[in-house]
XYZ file of C-alpha atoms in Angstrom:
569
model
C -54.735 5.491 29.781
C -53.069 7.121 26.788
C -53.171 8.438 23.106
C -55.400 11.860 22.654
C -58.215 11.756 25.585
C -59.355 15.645 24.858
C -63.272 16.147 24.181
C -64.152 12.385 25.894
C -67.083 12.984 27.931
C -66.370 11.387 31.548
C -68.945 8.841 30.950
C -66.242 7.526 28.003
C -63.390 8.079 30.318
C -64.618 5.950 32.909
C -65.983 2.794 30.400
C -62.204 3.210 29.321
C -61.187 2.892 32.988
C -63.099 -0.440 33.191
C -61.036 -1.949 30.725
C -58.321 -2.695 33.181
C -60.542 -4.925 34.770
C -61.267 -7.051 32.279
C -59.560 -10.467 32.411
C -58.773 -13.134 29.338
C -58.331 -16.628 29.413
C -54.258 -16.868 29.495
C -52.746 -17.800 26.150
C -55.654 -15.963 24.226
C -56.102 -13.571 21.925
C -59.166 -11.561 23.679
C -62.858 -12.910 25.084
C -66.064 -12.169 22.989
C -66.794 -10.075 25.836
C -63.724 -7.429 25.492
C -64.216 -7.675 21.652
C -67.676 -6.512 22.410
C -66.495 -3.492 25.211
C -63.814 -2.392 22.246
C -66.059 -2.136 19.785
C -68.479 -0.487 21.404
C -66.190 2.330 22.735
C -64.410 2.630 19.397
C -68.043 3.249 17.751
C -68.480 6.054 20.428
C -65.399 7.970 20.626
C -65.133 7.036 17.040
C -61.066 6.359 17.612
C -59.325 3.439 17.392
C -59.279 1.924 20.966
C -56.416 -0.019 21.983
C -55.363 -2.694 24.386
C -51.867 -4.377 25.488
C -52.351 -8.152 27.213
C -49.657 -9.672 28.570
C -49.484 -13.511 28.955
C -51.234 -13.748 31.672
C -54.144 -11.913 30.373
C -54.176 -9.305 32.166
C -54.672 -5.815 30.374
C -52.004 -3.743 31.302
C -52.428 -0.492 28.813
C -55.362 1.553 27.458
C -54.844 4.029 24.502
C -57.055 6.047 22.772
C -54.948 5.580 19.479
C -54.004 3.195 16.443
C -51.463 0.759 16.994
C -48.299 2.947 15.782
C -49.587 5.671 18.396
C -50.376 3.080 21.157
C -48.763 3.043 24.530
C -46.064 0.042 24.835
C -44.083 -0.399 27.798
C -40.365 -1.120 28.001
C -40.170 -4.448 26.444
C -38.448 -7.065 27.894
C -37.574 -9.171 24.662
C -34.306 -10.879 24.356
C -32.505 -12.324 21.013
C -34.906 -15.344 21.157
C -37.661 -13.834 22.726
C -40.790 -11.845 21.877
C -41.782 -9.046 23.916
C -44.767 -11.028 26.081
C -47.402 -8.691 24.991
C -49.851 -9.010 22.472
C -52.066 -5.779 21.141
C -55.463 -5.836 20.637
C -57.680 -3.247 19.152
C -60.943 -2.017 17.428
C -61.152 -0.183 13.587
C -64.333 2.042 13.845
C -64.023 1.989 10.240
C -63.968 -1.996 9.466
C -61.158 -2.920 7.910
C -58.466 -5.999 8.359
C -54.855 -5.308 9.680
C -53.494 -2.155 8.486
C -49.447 -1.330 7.178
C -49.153 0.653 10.854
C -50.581 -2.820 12.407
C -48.165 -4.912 10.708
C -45.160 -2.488 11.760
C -45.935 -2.203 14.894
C -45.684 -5.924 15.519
C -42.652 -6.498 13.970
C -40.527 -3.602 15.296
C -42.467 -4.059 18.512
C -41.571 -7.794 18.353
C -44.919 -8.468 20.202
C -46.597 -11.756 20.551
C -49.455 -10.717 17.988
C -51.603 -7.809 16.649
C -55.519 -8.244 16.323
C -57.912 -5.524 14.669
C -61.739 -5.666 15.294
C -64.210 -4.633 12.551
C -66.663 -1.942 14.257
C -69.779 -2.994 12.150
C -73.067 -0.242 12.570
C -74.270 0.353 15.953
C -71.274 -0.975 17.675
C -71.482 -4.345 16.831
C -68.026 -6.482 16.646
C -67.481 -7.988 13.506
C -64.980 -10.011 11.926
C -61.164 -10.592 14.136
C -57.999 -10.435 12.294
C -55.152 -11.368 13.619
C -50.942 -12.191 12.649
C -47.892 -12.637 14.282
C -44.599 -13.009 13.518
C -42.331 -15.739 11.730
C -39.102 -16.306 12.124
C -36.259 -15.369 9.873
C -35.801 -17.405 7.126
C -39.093 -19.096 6.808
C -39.432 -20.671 4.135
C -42.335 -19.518 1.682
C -43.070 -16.569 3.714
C -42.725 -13.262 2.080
C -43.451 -10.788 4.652
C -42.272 -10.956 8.835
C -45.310 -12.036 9.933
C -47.963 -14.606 9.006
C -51.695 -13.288 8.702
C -54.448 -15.588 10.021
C -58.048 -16.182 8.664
C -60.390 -13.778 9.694
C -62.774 -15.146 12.937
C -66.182 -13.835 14.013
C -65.979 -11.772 17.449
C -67.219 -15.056 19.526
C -64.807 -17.294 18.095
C -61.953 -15.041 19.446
C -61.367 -17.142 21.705
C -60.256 -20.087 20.123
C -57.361 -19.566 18.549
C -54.736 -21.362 21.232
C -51.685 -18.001 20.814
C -49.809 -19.558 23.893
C -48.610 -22.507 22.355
C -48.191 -20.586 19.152
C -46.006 -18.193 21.092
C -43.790 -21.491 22.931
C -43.755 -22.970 19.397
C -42.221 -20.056 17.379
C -39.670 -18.743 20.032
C -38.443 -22.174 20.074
C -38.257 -22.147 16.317
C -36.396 -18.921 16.279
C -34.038 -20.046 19.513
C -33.414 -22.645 17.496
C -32.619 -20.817 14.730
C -30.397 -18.473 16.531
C -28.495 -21.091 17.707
C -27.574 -22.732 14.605
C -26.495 -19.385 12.808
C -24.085 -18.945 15.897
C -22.749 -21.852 15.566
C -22.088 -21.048 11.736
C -21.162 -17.207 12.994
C -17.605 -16.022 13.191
C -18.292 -12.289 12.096
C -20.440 -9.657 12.484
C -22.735 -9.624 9.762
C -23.606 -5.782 8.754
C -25.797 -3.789 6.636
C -24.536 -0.792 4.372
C -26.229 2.229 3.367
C -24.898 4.944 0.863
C -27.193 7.891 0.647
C -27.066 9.288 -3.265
C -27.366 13.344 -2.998
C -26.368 12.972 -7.041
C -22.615 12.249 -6.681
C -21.230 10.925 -9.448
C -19.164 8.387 -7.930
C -21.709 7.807 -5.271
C -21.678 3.651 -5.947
C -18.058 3.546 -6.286
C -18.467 5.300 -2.374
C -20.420 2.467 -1.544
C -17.880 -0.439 -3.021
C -15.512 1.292 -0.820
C -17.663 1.032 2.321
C -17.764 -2.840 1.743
C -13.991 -2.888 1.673
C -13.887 -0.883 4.803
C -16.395 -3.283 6.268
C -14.415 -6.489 5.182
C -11.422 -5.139 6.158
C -12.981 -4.189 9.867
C -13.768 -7.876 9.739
C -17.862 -7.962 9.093
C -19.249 -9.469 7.029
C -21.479 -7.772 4.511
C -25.164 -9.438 3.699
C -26.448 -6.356 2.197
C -26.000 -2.903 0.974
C -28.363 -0.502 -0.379
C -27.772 3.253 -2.263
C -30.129 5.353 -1.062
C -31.363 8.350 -3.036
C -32.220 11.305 -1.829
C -31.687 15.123 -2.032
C -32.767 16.129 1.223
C -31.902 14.311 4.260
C -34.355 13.831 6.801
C -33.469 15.500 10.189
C -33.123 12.790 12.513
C -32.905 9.400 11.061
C -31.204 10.527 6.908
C -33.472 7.997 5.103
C -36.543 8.423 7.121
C -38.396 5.839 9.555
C -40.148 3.958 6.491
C -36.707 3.146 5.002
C -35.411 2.513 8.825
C -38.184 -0.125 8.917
C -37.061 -1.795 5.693
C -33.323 -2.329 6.687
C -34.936 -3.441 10.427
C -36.582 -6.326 8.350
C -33.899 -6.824 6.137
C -31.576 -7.573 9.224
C -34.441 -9.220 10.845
C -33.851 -11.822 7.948
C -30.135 -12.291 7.411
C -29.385 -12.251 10.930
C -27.169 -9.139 11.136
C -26.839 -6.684 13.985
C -24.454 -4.262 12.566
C -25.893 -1.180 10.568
C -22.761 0.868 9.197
C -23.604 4.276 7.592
C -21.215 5.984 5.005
C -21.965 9.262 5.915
C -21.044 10.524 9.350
C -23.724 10.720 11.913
C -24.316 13.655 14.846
C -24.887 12.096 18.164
C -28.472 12.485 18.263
C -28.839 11.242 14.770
C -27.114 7.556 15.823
C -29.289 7.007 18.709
C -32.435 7.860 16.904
C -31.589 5.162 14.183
C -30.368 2.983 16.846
C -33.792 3.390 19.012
C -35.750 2.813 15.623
C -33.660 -0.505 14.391
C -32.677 -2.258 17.260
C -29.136 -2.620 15.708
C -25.714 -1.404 16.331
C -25.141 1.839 14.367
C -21.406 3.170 13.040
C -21.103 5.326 10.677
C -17.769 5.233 8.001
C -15.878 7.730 10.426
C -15.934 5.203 13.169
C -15.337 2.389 10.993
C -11.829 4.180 9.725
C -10.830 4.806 13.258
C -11.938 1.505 14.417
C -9.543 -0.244 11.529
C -6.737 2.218 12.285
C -7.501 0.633 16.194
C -7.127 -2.537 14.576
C -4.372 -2.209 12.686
C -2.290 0.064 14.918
C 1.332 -1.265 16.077
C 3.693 0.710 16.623
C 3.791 3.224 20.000
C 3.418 6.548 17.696
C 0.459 4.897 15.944
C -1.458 3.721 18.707
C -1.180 6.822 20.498
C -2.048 8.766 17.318
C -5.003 6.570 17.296
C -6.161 6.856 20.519
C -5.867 11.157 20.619
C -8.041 10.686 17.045
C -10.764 7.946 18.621
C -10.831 10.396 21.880
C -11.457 13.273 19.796
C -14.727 11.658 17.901
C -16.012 10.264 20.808
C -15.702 13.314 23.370
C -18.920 14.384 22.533
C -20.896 11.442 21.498
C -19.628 10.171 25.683
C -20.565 12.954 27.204
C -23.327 12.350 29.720
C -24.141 9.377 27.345
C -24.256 6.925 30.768
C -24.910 3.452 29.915
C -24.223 3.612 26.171
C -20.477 4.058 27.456
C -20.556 -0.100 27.987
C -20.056 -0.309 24.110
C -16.788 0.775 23.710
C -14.881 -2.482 24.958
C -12.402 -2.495 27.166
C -9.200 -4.948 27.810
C -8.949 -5.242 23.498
C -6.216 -2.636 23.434
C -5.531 -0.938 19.808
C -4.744 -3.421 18.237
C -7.105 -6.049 19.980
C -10.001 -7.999 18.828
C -13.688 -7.174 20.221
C -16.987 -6.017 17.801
C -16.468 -3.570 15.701
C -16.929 0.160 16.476
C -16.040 -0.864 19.933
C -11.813 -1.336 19.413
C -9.491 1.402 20.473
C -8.892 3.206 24.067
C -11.332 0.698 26.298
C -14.154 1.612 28.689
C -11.913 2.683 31.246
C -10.240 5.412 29.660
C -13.659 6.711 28.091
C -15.496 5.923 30.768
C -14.339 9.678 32.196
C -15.854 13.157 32.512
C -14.643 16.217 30.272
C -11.987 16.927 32.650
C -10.368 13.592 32.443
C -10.349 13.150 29.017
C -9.076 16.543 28.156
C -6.177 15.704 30.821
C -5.904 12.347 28.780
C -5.742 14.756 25.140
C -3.252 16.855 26.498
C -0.594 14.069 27.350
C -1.382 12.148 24.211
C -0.228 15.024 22.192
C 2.804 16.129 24.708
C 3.750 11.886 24.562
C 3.260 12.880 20.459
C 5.105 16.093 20.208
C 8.192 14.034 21.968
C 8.115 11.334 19.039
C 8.069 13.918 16.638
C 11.124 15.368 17.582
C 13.179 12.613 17.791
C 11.247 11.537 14.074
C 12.968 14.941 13.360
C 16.634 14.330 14.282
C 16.399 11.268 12.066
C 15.479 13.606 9.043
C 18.465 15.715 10.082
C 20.838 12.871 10.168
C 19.720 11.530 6.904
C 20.534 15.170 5.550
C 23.311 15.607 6.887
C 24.360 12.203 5.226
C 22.940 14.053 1.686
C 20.749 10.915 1.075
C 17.776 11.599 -1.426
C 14.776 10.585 -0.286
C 11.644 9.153 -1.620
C 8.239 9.507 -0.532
C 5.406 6.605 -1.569
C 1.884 8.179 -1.406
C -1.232 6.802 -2.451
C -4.637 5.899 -1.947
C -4.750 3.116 0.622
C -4.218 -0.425 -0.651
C -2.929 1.264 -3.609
C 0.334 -1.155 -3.469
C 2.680 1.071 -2.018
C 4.173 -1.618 0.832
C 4.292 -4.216 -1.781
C 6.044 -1.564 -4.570
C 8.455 -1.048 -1.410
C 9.405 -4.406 -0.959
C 9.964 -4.949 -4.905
C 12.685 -1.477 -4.941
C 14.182 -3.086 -1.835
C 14.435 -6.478 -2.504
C 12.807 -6.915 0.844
C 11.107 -10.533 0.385
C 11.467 -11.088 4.460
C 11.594 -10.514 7.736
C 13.055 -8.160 9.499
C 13.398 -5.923 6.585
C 9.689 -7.341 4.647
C 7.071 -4.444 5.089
C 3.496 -6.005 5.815
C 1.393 -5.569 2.615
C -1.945 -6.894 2.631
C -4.996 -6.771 0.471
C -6.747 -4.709 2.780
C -6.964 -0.829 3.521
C -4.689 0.629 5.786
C -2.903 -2.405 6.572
C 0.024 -0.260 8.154
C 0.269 2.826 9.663
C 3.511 3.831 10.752
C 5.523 5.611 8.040
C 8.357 2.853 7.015
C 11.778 3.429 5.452
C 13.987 1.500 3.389
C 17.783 1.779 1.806
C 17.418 0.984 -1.839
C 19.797 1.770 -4.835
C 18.981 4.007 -8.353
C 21.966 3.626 -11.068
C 23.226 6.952 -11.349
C 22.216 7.555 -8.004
C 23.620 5.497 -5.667
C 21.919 5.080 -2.197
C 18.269 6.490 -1.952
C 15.888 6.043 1.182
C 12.430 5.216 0.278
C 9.432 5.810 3.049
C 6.178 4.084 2.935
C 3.341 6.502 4.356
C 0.352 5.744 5.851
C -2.475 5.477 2.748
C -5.040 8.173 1.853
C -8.448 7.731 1.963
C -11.174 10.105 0.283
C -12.685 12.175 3.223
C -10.359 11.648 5.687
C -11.839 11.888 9.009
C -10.521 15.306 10.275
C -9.495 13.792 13.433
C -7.711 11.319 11.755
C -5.566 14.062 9.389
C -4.782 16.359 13.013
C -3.635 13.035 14.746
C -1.067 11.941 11.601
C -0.369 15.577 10.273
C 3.018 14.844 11.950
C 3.591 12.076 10.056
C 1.959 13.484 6.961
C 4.446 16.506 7.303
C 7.916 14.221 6.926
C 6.269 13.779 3.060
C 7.203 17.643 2.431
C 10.841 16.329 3.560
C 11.424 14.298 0.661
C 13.017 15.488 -2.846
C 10.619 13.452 -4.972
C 7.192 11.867 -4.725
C 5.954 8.358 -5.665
C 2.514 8.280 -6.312
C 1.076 5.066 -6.391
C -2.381 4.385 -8.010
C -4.620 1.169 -8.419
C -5.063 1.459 -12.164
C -6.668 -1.834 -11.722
C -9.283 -0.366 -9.359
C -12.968 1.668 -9.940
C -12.156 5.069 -10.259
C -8.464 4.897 -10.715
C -8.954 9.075 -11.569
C -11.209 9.896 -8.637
C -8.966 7.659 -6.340
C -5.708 10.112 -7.618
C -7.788 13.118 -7.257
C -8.235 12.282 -3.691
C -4.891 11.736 -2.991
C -3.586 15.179 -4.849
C -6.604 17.046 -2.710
C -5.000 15.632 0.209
C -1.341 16.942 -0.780
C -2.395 20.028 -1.918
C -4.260 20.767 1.801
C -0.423 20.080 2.935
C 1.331 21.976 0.881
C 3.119 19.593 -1.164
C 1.350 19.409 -4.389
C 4.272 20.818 -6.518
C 6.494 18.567 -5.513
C 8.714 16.633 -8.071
C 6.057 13.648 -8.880
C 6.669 10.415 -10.381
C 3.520 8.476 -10.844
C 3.440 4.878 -10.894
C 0.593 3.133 -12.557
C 0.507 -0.048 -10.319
C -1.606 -3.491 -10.927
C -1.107 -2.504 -15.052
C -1.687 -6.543 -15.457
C -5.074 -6.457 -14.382
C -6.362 -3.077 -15.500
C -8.778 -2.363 -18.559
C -6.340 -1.809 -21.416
C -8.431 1.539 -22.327
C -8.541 2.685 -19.158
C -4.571 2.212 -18.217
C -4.068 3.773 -22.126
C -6.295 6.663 -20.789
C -4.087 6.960 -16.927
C -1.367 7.244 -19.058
C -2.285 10.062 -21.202
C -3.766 12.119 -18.386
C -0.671 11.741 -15.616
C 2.200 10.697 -18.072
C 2.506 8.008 -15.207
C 4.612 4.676 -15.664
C 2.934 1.365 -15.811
C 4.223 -1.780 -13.113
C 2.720 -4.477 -11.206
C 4.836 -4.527 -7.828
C 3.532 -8.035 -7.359
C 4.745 -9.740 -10.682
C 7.805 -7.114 -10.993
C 7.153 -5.256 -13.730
C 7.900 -2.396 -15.407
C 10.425 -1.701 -12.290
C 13.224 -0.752 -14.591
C 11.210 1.846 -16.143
C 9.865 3.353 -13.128
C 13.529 3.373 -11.121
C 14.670 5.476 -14.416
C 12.353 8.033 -13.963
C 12.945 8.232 -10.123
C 16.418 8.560 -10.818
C 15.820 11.451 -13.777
C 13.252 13.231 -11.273
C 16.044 13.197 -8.597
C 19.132 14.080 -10.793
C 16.918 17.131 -11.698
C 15.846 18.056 -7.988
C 19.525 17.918 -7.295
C 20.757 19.900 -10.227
C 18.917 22.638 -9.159
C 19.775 22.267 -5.890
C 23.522 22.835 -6.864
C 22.531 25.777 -9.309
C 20.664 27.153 -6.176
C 23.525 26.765 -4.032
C 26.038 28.423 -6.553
C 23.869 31.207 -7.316
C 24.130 31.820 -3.370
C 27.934 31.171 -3.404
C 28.024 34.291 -6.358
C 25.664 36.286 -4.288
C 27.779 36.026 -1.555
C 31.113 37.078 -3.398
C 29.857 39.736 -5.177
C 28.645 41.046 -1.442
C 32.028 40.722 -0.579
């Protein structure tokens, strides 16, 4: 027995007892006789008195609560199944199937719910009873179908085996036929809205990440709300919602922009049933994905062992997500890409040995990244640095100054954020110039994860070694301003935001005319398109201007050391 037993008289507790002994007809929803014994208890303790049946109609739980409150055991439901239980319980207050009822059945996946009016005296009244549909029924608007009420003696009548067989045939069925049409994993977003001002612009940007992970998104929701609840952000009514929303467009994938503790992604993973990631994860996961090169994979791996350290510790089985054999840059779900089971699958002692030689393997590639910046000084080369938001255009602005239209010397650009990694540079020409290198750095992101920025500072540092900045923005994009904001944030936390900055005003043939006039005014930046070539010639003048000044003053530095040093003399 369970739910609140306090103050029942023994007399109660052992009528409660008795109910274990009561047997249905299999493939029923209850016998006028158990009606009857609930009723009559439920009058007397003046609770709700509940019972689980499984298919064989035997009852195999008591509670002493309402159905939210009511003891269920682990189910053993699969994809196509329902749980093999269905509950059945008494309202001392009359009444048909409450909210808590309904909920219950459909996040409990059970067979059915039935509620039995207490009339005076103890006296069963009218049965009501639903169950669930399956997704995608057609002119059904909730998850479950409600049936006409019955009187108590007719309980019995209703045939709930063969509705059972019928609908998890119907949803097998289903199932199968949406696999056969599903190549991605379909996944929910939520946004919560604490009253940012670009919080929908956040939650565009989620879908990109998503797309770009390879899901495919069937819904997203902004959520508003100035105070987060504790353990699940949104709250468990919400959590219900997006349960039945997924329930309905067949998606198992719940992806949160705001980063989740631990504790907080199990709790909305217990509640939903679905796989939970929040936009942290989803970054590393596409850096996983997109990783190539040895300095970005292992750069990759030191930032996905970092995040997970403490959401693997002692977690046991949930370690069996993270998939192993995929490699970096392999395929599997997503959230799951990266270092494999059997490098996670470790205690604190192993993975810290495993952090260590990451960054000792990392501290060796950045030395040897270092003797390439001294030979390219020693040659006196200027050097170029593109920065940007990611899938600003940099790689394809890099090919256009290059004249790099393929292989070996192409760089991969691709409608899709952070489509490289590895910092990538070029020979190109300025008139008046002469030879200038130009590197292509890994794109910026708002909110970087923090592990993330401490596995690529490295690389992020070779952007202080260059003599002028190109900063690339989308001014074909949402929030071309916020998006350059970002990226100057991120520069500034470096140390390079007074660096010599030429900004380049990129997709100008698809921007809002008002809004490129008003990018222009506020960061005197050039407009181009990379793609269709233009506006090239303007923006190689200004590179060229920007670097005949940095090196003007570096030769009125270097002669104002020269007279220092005679007059010392």
């Amino acid at each position: 027995m369970h739910g609140n037993l306090s103050g029942l008289r023994p007399a109660q507790l052992k009528s409660l007892g008795n109910l274990y002994r009561r047997r249905i007809e299999p493939g029923r929803v209850g016998s006028p006789e158990l009606a009857r014994n609930l009723a009559e208890l439920s009058n007397d303790v003046r609770r709700e008195v509940s019972v689980l049946i499984d298919r064989r109609g035997r009852v195999i739980s008591v509670s002493v609560a309402d159905a939210k409150a009511a003891e269920l055991p682990e189910m053993r439901q699969g994809e196509n199944r329902l749980a093999g239980f269905h509950l059945l319980h008494a309202h001392p207050r009359g009444g048909a199937l409450s909210k808590g009822d309904l909920s219950t059945l459909f996040l409990g996946r059970l067979d059915a719910v039935s509620a039995i009016e207490v009339r005076n005296e103890g006296q069963p009244g009218l049965v009501h009873t639903a169950h669930l549909t399956p997704p995608g029924t057609v002119g059904e608007e909730e998850d479950w179908r409600i049936l006409p009420p019955v009187p108590a003696f007719q309980i019995d009548e209703f045939d709930l085996g063969a509705q059972v067989s019928a609908l998890e045939e119907e949803i097998a069925r289903a199932a199968s036929t949406r696999e056969a049409k599903k190549d991605r994993e379909r996944a929910l977003l939520v946004q919560i809205d604490q009253g940012e001002f670009d919080a929908e612009e956040r939650l565009e940007e989620l879908g990109e990440l998503a797309r770009t992970a390879g899901a495919e998104v069937v819904y997203k929701e902004l959520i508003y709300r100035r105070n987060l609840k504790p353990g699940t952000l949104v709250g468990a009514g919400k959590l219900e919602e997006l349960t039945s929303r997924a329930y309905h467009l067949d998606a198992d994938l719940l992806i949160f922009g705001q980063e989740l503790g631990p504790a907080q992604a199990r709790e909305i993973e217990a509640a939903t049933g679905l796989k939970v990631i929040d936009r942290t994860q989803l970054i590393l996961d596409i850096f996983a994905l997109h990783a190539q090169g040895v300095e970005s994979r292992l750069q990759v791996e030191l930032a996905q062992l970092r995040y997970m350290k403490p959401r693997l510790l002692g977690a046991g089985a949930a370690l069996s997500r993270i998939g192993g054999g995929g490699g970096s840059a392999g395929g599997g779900a997503i959230g799951t890409r990266g270092p494999g089971e059997t490098k996670l699958e470790l205690d604190r002692r192993r993975i810290n040995d495993r952090l260590a030689f990451l960054e000792k393997q990392l501290e060796g590639v950045a030395q040897r990244r270092e003797e390439r910046r001294k030979s390219r000084e020693r040659n006196d080369v200027p050097v170029v640095s593109i920065v940007g938001y990611t899938n600003a255009g940099k790689s394809t602005l890099l090919n256009a100054f290059t004249h790099a239209a393929e292989e070996p010397r192409r760089v991969l650009a691709e409608n899709k954020l952070f489509a490289t990694l590895r910092p990538t540079s070029r020979q190109g020409y300025l008139e008046g110039i002469g030879p200038v290198v130009l590197t292509d750095t890994v794109g910026f992101i708002r909110d970087l994860p923090k592990d993330l920025t401490r596995a690529f500072r490295s690389t992020l540092e070779e952007i202080g070694d260059a003599d002028v900045l190109l900063h690339v923005v989308d001014a074909a994009g949402p929030g071309a301003d916020t998006r350059l904001d970002a990226v100057n944030r991120i520069l500034e936390e470096l140390g390079f935001v007074d660096m010599p900055t030429v900004v380049a005003l990129n997709k100008a043939d698809a921007a809002d005319p008002e809004t490129l006039a008003r990018e222009r005014e506020r960061t005197e930046g050039i407009p181009v398109s990379a793609l269709r070539n233009i506006g090239l010639a303007d923006l190689k003048e200004a590179l060229a201007d920007a670097i005949g000044q940095v090196q003007r003053q570096e030769l009125a530095r270097q002669e104002e050391v020269r007279a220092l040093a005679a007059e010392w003399h």
